[in-house]
């Protein structure tokens, strides 16, 4: 909301400089994005802008399109001024800027100069040059009773500071100048003036039928009838205010509705009375197939949930959002129906969403307008219609349903201090609430004003009303704790450990999207309305995102791409839209299966878990892959990446379940190990891992270490066979093993491998 | 004992020492060692043959002295060799043998830093699910049905009752349901909003929620905690301030700003010349939120605050575009 400060000052007295006011409002009430200076730059510059009387006006001797004038600016020395406009003559009262005056925008200074051989000592001003309106057809002609030399600033709103305010969701009362004035009064202690608007005399009792078919959507509707309306331009002050508030002046009737909305916060609408079929208004839900061309010129197919204003035949407005073209006030309008109302916020919000519309009216309705403001708005608009459009108020109909009374809250002023940790005296609390329009009786029953009834419903809401003016004074304390221990959980520590191991192993950590275009699981949860087809599925694996990240790096010309990610996957749960979320570790690396496997082994080793790999087809099109406890490792098939790429993914919850809770010391120092290398000839199909596992099983605890050395096929080995070599270490924590012990253990291993795999020990 | 008698051991030792100390290379030293101390040396043979204590002591003494001399000469030779190498001017600017190492994502580094600060203040780290029921994400947080955040233009719905969480605040609800107060926790994680990606918006982003529930918690405790946290993160000189705001689940609600850690509060481009940087939202936990999780607001009070991790990363490291966090370009990841 843009608030011209001169307008604000009309409703409240305050002494603060505007910048300081804005600074304080930011703490207490609303965001102030910036302060913009509009119109003629202020201060000393204003003395150059005065009322002038045109003494003489004739064609410029050397230019057909220019006038040469003599203008009295009140100092007894008439100035000669060259002017391009012809909408005035001798005797006219005009707005003049004399040399030295800086024009709006601050870039252009008026100077005395020659124009086609004649001296021009200033400029006669148009509305647009003063940023008062759009009109540039001619200069502004002022009222004749003004005296030459009168400061123009006394007559016209020449310049203004405009506060650009962003209101909070719970403060729809601040979407009006009067509402902000009330806030400023509470903040500064300045006096709040009475609400503007004096009911004009009513001239007649014309009936005008109004029917509300949906009192929930529209609990209140006031229609006022005006005759003999003279449609025309608004006066300069009104145009200046609207322009300052960011709205375009259109015509006096439309401008009045907008002005009153900005002043009091309750949106209004004016219909051309002659265009209303059946001379009546019906508030109802839209009919199936009904259409409406709104004032922005768009044809809209209405939804049966839309609340509309209608006449006897058709929709004439989308309630609270925008009026219709079919009943628009136009140049030929002489009779007007003025609407002020209450609309239910959610209905307006939904209509706006459905039709993708945004209007000044809608943004107010959907936050909740003061239900009482409809009456005040009707009153003020009627006054202005009478004054500015010569309108005669001839009739009124009001229909209203149940409007709940604003709450009264039993309050305890000590609660404020308990909540905010700052002692705010009772007198200050009472005074602040009073200034905000709350009623506070002797027993601290707080009655809420109608414009805050939606937001302030409980004692804690009253606390906020007081507290927000003291936020700068709240001290910095810490909770007084009786117990305290901050530590990561076992799982969180392991997660960090895994990340650190991978970083140490050369991988960079990636963050990829949880929403992916594809997923191997056909049951992956899908967003009904995704932002794009690239982000439509909740992933069940990290691999798709990591392939994308790898591809991006390759495209960027990066080498040695090795990435990992630790993040959630979302496994679908039958019969529910709430997935089973799991922490996963995923990785992708340039290189073959064994590159990835080495990384996985490093992770397992770091966690003291012995992995078992079993060959399996874990990825589509993959040449080699394996399952391992809690996940898989595999070489990628063709995935749009050149060369060999491999990947892995582990479910961290499953993996961490295998991590020993406590590592017990084993004595590897007191008694020496006996080391031997063993090589066996076996069928090619026998996995080395199974040989090792069988060896461990056969030798038991005393086989402290069994490490794979090599896997050999060749000249000395028969076709269809291979030689697998291990290094073993036999060791006991209780005694020094003898040569006999070593022979026994070795024999156990040899016999076990011979029996289970037909393995023959090589010499 | 012929050999013992036949040899002048004093002369032997002198001769050996001379040979050892005069060796000019490792091979000359080795020759001397073999000749005077080796298995076939006269000394070794004599030692094998010795039968009396006095001779043994004599010969062992000689052996020990000679061995020490060999060791000393070895060191001398090495020192000479190293000095020569030092003189030859090895180019130490040539890179060492490469060791692979990666990096944590910048957002993880910052997340850990945040977690660690809170751990130090005695908070636990909470891992929350990213899919939430509308009750957890909105209703229990007393967000009214017309609040714009509920709109399907702002929120990803899986169905009418299920959303991708739009903030980390549903973890307040879950934590209060699962824990018995006092509760002091911080919950970092992914959140989702229907924002078209650009330099400052992403449909997926990381937020941190902080929740304290205890007896007698006030807004002043929030102010103090926020202050301590940001001092730990951005330096001891930082100040914080609270401005009024609105969140459905806190009352009073505030936004908090921190004095700019780039210019120290004097005003610069980062803080838009205000001296303050907007960091996040906060407030005193609304009593109705406690009621929604069956806690008695007369007994328990709390504060909550939340802020974005990316924003801290961008401000602190001068990163202009949020999308860089999700592109995973090694040239970017490798910088931090």
Tab-separated table of C-alpha atoms in Angstrom, chain A residues 26-29 31 168-170 346 349 353 356 415 418-421 458 460-461 464 468 471 474-479 481 484-488 492 495-496 499-500 503-504 506-515 526-531 535 538-539 549 552-553 556 558-563 565 567-568 570 577-579 581 583, chain B residues 100-105 107-108 111-112 115-116 119 121-123 125-131 144-148 151 153 156-159 162 164 184 190 192 194-195 202-204 206 214 217-221 223-225 227-228 241-246 251-254 284 286-288 303 325-331 333-334:
chain	number	residue	atom	x	y	z
A	26	UNK	CA	8.864	-1.260	10.865
A	27	UNK	CA	9.220	-2.427	14.460
A	28	UNK	CA	5.637	-2.015	15.542
A	29	UNK	CA	3.314	-2.425	12.602
A	31	UNK	CA	7.200	-3.330	6.583
A	168	UNK	CA	1.116	-8.359	7.318
A	169	UNK	CA	-1.457	-11.065	6.768
A	170	UNK	CA	-3.176	-10.395	10.096
A	346	UNK	CA	-12.193	-17.492	1.531
A	349	UNK	CA	-9.644	-15.795	-2.290
A	353	UNK	CA	-7.196	-18.059	-7.520
A	356	UNK	CA	-5.872	-15.924	-11.712
A	415	UNK	CA	0.484	-11.959	31.165
A	418	UNK	CA	5.224	-13.338	31.515
A	419	UNK	CA	5.232	-13.721	27.747
A	420	UNK	CA	7.789	-11.156	26.680
A	421	UNK	CA	10.088	-10.919	29.670
A	458	UNK	CA	-7.520	-14.377	22.854
A	460	UNK	CA	-2.229	-13.715	23.949
A	461	UNK	CA	-3.370	-11.663	20.962
A	464	UNK	CA	0.978	-8.820	21.082
A	468	UNK	CA	4.876	-4.953	19.455
A	471	UNK	CA	10.176	-4.930	20.897
A	474	UNK	CA	12.990	-6.573	25.174
A	475	UNK	CA	16.157	-7.751	26.957
A	476	UNK	CA	18.337	-10.628	25.791
A	477	UNK	CA	18.164	-13.450	28.328
A	478	UNK	CA	18.643	-17.211	28.105
A	479	UNK	CA	16.317	-19.965	29.259
A	481	UNK	CA	17.511	-24.646	32.263
A	484	UNK	CA	21.149	-29.737	29.461
A	485	UNK	CA	22.932	-32.003	27.049
A	486	UNK	CA	23.441	-31.296	23.408
A	487	UNK	CA	24.809	-34.129	21.357
A	488	UNK	CA	24.272	-35.764	18.012
A	492	UNK	CA	23.729	-38.512	13.120
A	495	UNK	CA	26.138	-39.995	8.975
A	496	UNK	CA	28.776	-37.351	9.426
A	499	UNK	CA	30.333	-38.136	4.663
A	500	UNK	CA	33.830	-37.499	5.956
A	503	UNK	CA	35.312	-36.723	1.184
A	504	UNK	CA	38.606	-38.228	2.306
A	506	UNK	CA	38.118	-38.050	-3.035
A	507	UNK	CA	34.382	-37.636	-3.597
A	508	UNK	CA	32.584	-34.303	-3.631
A	509	UNK	CA	29.209	-34.015	-2.007
A	510	UNK	CA	26.279	-33.189	-4.284
A	511	UNK	CA	22.748	-31.916	-3.566
A	512	UNK	CA	20.252	-33.120	-6.135
A	513	UNK	CA	16.519	-32.601	-6.341
A	514	UNK	CA	14.145	-34.832	-4.394
A	515	UNK	CA	11.739	-34.462	-7.295
A	526	UNK	CA	3.756	-38.467	-8.162
A	527	UNK	CA	2.780	-34.841	-7.654
A	528	UNK	CA	-0.695	-34.319	-9.123
A	529	UNK	CA	0.288	-30.780	-10.155
A	530	UNK	CA	4.075	-30.603	-10.581
A	531	UNK	CA	5.932	-27.381	-11.252
A	535	UNK	CA	10.207	-32.439	-11.092
A	538	UNK	CA	9.371	-38.208	-5.336
A	539	UNK	CA	12.490	-40.278	-5.851
A	549	UNK	CA	24.800	-34.150	-11.701
A	552	UNK	CA	26.221	-31.678	-15.947
A	553	UNK	CA	29.855	-31.889	-14.873
A	556	UNK	CA	30.947	-28.429	-18.290
A	558	UNK	CA	35.068	-31.253	-15.644
A	559	UNK	CA	37.312	-34.287	-15.047
A	560	UNK	CA	37.551	-36.882	-12.295
A	561	UNK	CA	33.869	-36.630	-11.525
A	562	UNK	CA	33.183	-38.478	-8.280
A	563	UNK	CA	30.081	-37.443	-6.385
A	565	UNK	CA	24.871	-37.533	-1.815
A	567	UNK	CA	19.599	-37.476	1.408
A	568	UNK	CA	16.107	-38.839	1.763
A	570	UNK	CA	10.579	-41.590	-0.435
A	577	UNK	CA	0.385	-40.762	0.467
A	578	UNK	CA	2.852	-40.453	3.328
A	579	UNK	CA	5.947	-42.329	2.159
A	581	UNK	CA	11.375	-41.690	4.126
A	583	UNK	CA	18.267	-41.711	4.580
B	100	UNK	CA	42.547	-37.484	-3.865
B	101	UNK	CA	40.215	-35.550	-1.653
B	102	UNK	CA	36.727	-34.187	-2.103
B	103	UNK	CA	34.691	-31.603	-0.280
B	104	UNK	CA	31.478	-31.404	1.646
B	105	UNK	CA	28.825	-29.365	-0.094
B	107	UNK	CA	25.319	-26.195	2.488
B	108	UNK	CA	26.406	-29.219	4.534
B	111	UNK	CA	24.405	-26.901	8.295
B	112	UNK	CA	27.010	-28.628	10.460
B	115	UNK	CA	24.145	-27.733	14.333
B	116	UNK	CA	27.401	-27.508	16.247
B	119	UNK	CA	24.769	-28.560	20.225
B	121	UNK	CA	24.024	-24.504	23.588
B	122	UNK	CA	22.558	-27.831	24.659
B	123	UNK	CA	20.107	-28.474	21.836
B	125	UNK	CA	19.402	-32.110	16.305
B	126	UNK	CA	16.100	-33.373	14.969
B	127	UNK	CA	15.707	-35.160	11.654
B	128	UNK	CA	12.238	-34.520	10.287
B	129	UNK	CA	10.329	-36.111	7.460
B	130	UNK	CA	9.827	-33.932	4.398
B	131	UNK	CA	6.374	-35.183	3.574
B	144	UNK	CA	-6.208	-20.540	9.057
B	145	UNK	CA	-7.846	-21.927	5.931
B	146	UNK	CA	-7.455	-18.668	4.024
B	147	UNK	CA	-3.744	-18.304	4.652
B	148	UNK	CA	-2.050	-17.905	1.273
B	151	UNK	CA	-2.814	-22.311	-1.746
B	153	UNK	CA	-0.132	-22.209	-6.117
B	156	UNK	CA	3.025	-28.982	-3.413
B	157	UNK	CA	0.119	-31.232	-2.515
B	158	UNK	CA	0.299	-35.013	-2.850
B	159	UNK	CA	-3.388	-35.179	-2.021
B	162	UNK	CA	-0.591	-34.526	2.364
B	164	UNK	CA	5.710	-31.557	0.847
B	184	UNK	CA	15.386	-27.917	23.019
B	190	UNK	CA	14.669	-29.693	2.915
B	192	UNK	CA	9.378	-27.162	-0.717
B	194	UNK	CA	6.046	-23.736	-5.674
B	195	UNK	CA	8.548	-21.068	-6.629
B	202	UNK	CA	14.099	-22.460	-5.601
B	203	UNK	CA	11.193	-24.890	-5.256
B	204	UNK	CA	13.401	-26.819	-2.851
B	206	UNK	CA	16.942	-25.771	3.260
B	214	UNK	CA	10.263	-25.251	28.933
B	217	UNK	CA	10.274	-19.244	28.511
B	218	UNK	CA	9.799	-15.650	27.338
B	219	UNK	CA	10.311	-13.583	24.237
B	220	UNK	CA	13.421	-12.218	25.949
B	221	UNK	CA	14.833	-15.754	25.958
B	223	UNK	CA	16.060	-12.569	21.796
B	224	UNK	CA	18.984	-13.843	23.860
B	225	UNK	CA	19.193	-17.185	22.092
B	227	UNK	CA	21.756	-13.177	19.759
B	228	UNK	CA	24.054	-15.919	21.072
B	241	UNK	CA	16.796	-6.837	16.704
B	242	UNK	CA	13.198	-7.981	16.511
B	243	UNK	CA	10.476	-6.429	14.399
B	244	UNK	CA	6.789	-7.266	14.535
B	245	UNK	CA	5.580	-9.895	12.108
B	246	UNK	CA	2.946	-12.539	11.634
B	251	UNK	CA	2.213	-14.955	19.154
B	252	UNK	CA	3.759	-12.464	19.368
B	253	UNK	CA	5.545	-13.048	16.058
B	254	UNK	CA	8.704	-11.255	15.041
B	284	UNK	CA	6.615	-17.074	21.249
B	286	UNK	CA	1.116	-19.792	20.365
B	287	UNK	CA	-0.755	-21.380	23.293
B	288	UNK	CA	-3.113	-23.033	20.806
B	303	UNK	CA	9.877	-19.967	21.453
B	325	UNK	CA	23.782	-25.147	-5.010
B	326	UNK	CA	21.840	-27.708	-7.014
B	327	UNK	CA	23.995	-27.870	-10.148
B	328	UNK	CA	26.887	-29.578	-8.347
B	329	UNK	CA	29.507	-28.184	-10.706
B	330	UNK	CA	32.866	-29.347	-9.347
B	331	UNK	CA	34.337	-25.964	-10.175
B	333	UNK	CA	31.786	-27.311	-5.106
B	334	UNK	CA	35.587	-27.339	-5.020
